[in-house]
Short mmCIF file of C-alpha atoms in Angstrom, two decimals:
data_model
loop_
_atom_site.label_atom_id
_atom_site.label_comp_id
_atom_site.label_asym_id
_atom_site.label_seq_id
_atom_site.Cartn_x
_atom_site.Cartn_y
_atom_site.Cartn_z
CA MET P 1 -47.90 -2.01 -35.79
CA LEU P 2 -48.87 1.45 -34.49
CA LYS P 3 -49.33 -0.06 -30.90
CA LEU P 4 -45.96 -1.41 -31.03
CA TYR P 5 -44.49 2.13 -32.01
CA VAL P 6 -46.52 4.01 -29.28
CA GLN P 7 -45.01 1.38 -26.75
CA THR P 8 -41.53 1.89 -27.99
CA THR P 9 -41.85 5.69 -27.94
CA GLU P 10 -43.11 5.51 -24.43
CA ALA P 11 -40.25 3.44 -23.32
CA PHE P 12 -37.70 5.68 -24.72
CA LYS P 13 -39.49 8.73 -23.13
CA ARG P 14 -39.45 6.80 -19.46
CA LEU P 15 -35.69 5.97 -20.22
CA ARG P 16 -34.77 9.48 -21.31
CA ALA P 17 -36.36 10.92 -17.97
CA ASP P 18 -34.79 8.18 -15.58
CA GLN P 19 -32.32 9.84 -13.69
CA GLU P 20 -31.15 6.79 -11.62
CA GLY P 21 -29.49 5.18 -14.81
CA VAL P 22 -27.44 8.36 -15.62
CA VAL P 23 -26.22 8.46 -11.97
CA SER P 24 -25.11 4.80 -12.02
CA PHE P 25 -23.34 5.49 -15.46
CA GLU P 26 -21.50 8.59 -13.91
CA TYR P 27 -20.22 6.50 -11.03
CA ILE P 28 -18.81 4.12 -13.46
CA ILE P 29 -17.04 6.78 -15.13
CA VAL P 30 -15.65 8.25 -12.05
CA ALA P 31 -14.51 4.78 -10.64
CA ALA P 32 -12.69 4.28 -14.17
CA CYS P 33 -11.03 7.59 -13.79
CA ILE P 34 -9.78 6.88 -10.17
CA ILE P 35 -8.58 3.51 -11.26
CA GLY P 36 -6.51 5.01 -14.35
CA ALA P 37 -5.16 7.78 -11.89
CA VAL P 38 -4.04 5.12 -9.19
CA ALA P 39 -2.49 2.91 -11.98
CA ALA P 40 -0.54 6.10 -13.35
CA ALA P 41 0.54 6.97 -10.09
CA PHE P 42 1.82 3.54 -8.64
CA GLY P 43 2.39 1.91 -12.21
CA THR P 44 1.75 -2.00 -12.36
CA GLY P 45 3.92 -4.01 -10.04
CA ALA P 46 4.94 -1.01 -7.90
CA THR P 47 7.21 0.23 -10.53
CA GLY P 48 5.79 3.84 -10.65
CA ALA P 49 7.36 6.88 -9.01
CA ILE P 50 5.14 6.70 -5.90
CA GLY P 51 5.75 2.85 -5.52
CA THR P 52 9.64 3.38 -5.90
CA ALA P 53 9.55 6.19 -3.46
CA LEU P 54 7.53 4.04 -0.88
CA SER P 55 9.81 1.02 -1.43
CA GLY P 56 13.03 3.18 -0.81
CA GLY P 57 11.60 4.90 2.20
CA ILE P 58 10.66 1.52 3.77
CA ALA P 59 14.09 0.18 2.87
CA ALA P 60 15.66 3.18 4.79
CA ILE P 61 13.53 2.66 7.75
CA VAL P 62 14.35 -1.00 7.99
CA THR P 63 17.99 -0.37 7.73
CA LYS P 64 17.97 2.21 10.41
CA PHE P 65 15.99 -0.05 12.55
CA ASN P 66 18.16 -3.00 12.07
CA ALA P 67 21.21 -0.64 12.94
CA ALA P 68 19.48 0.52 16.05
CA VAL P 69 18.76 -2.92 17.28
#
């Protein structure tokens, strides 16, 4: 039983000192924040403010192009 306790304690010490796992977890958090920001800006289905502005701008360009041609 003591051997198992020592092995478990050593495993936790190695896990606490492992910096690569922490960096990977930080990347996951940053990616989730970026996805949230993009979803907030564009909305789902291009109904957000930026999506609406882009759709309106493209429609204006197409109208002007068709009038010129």
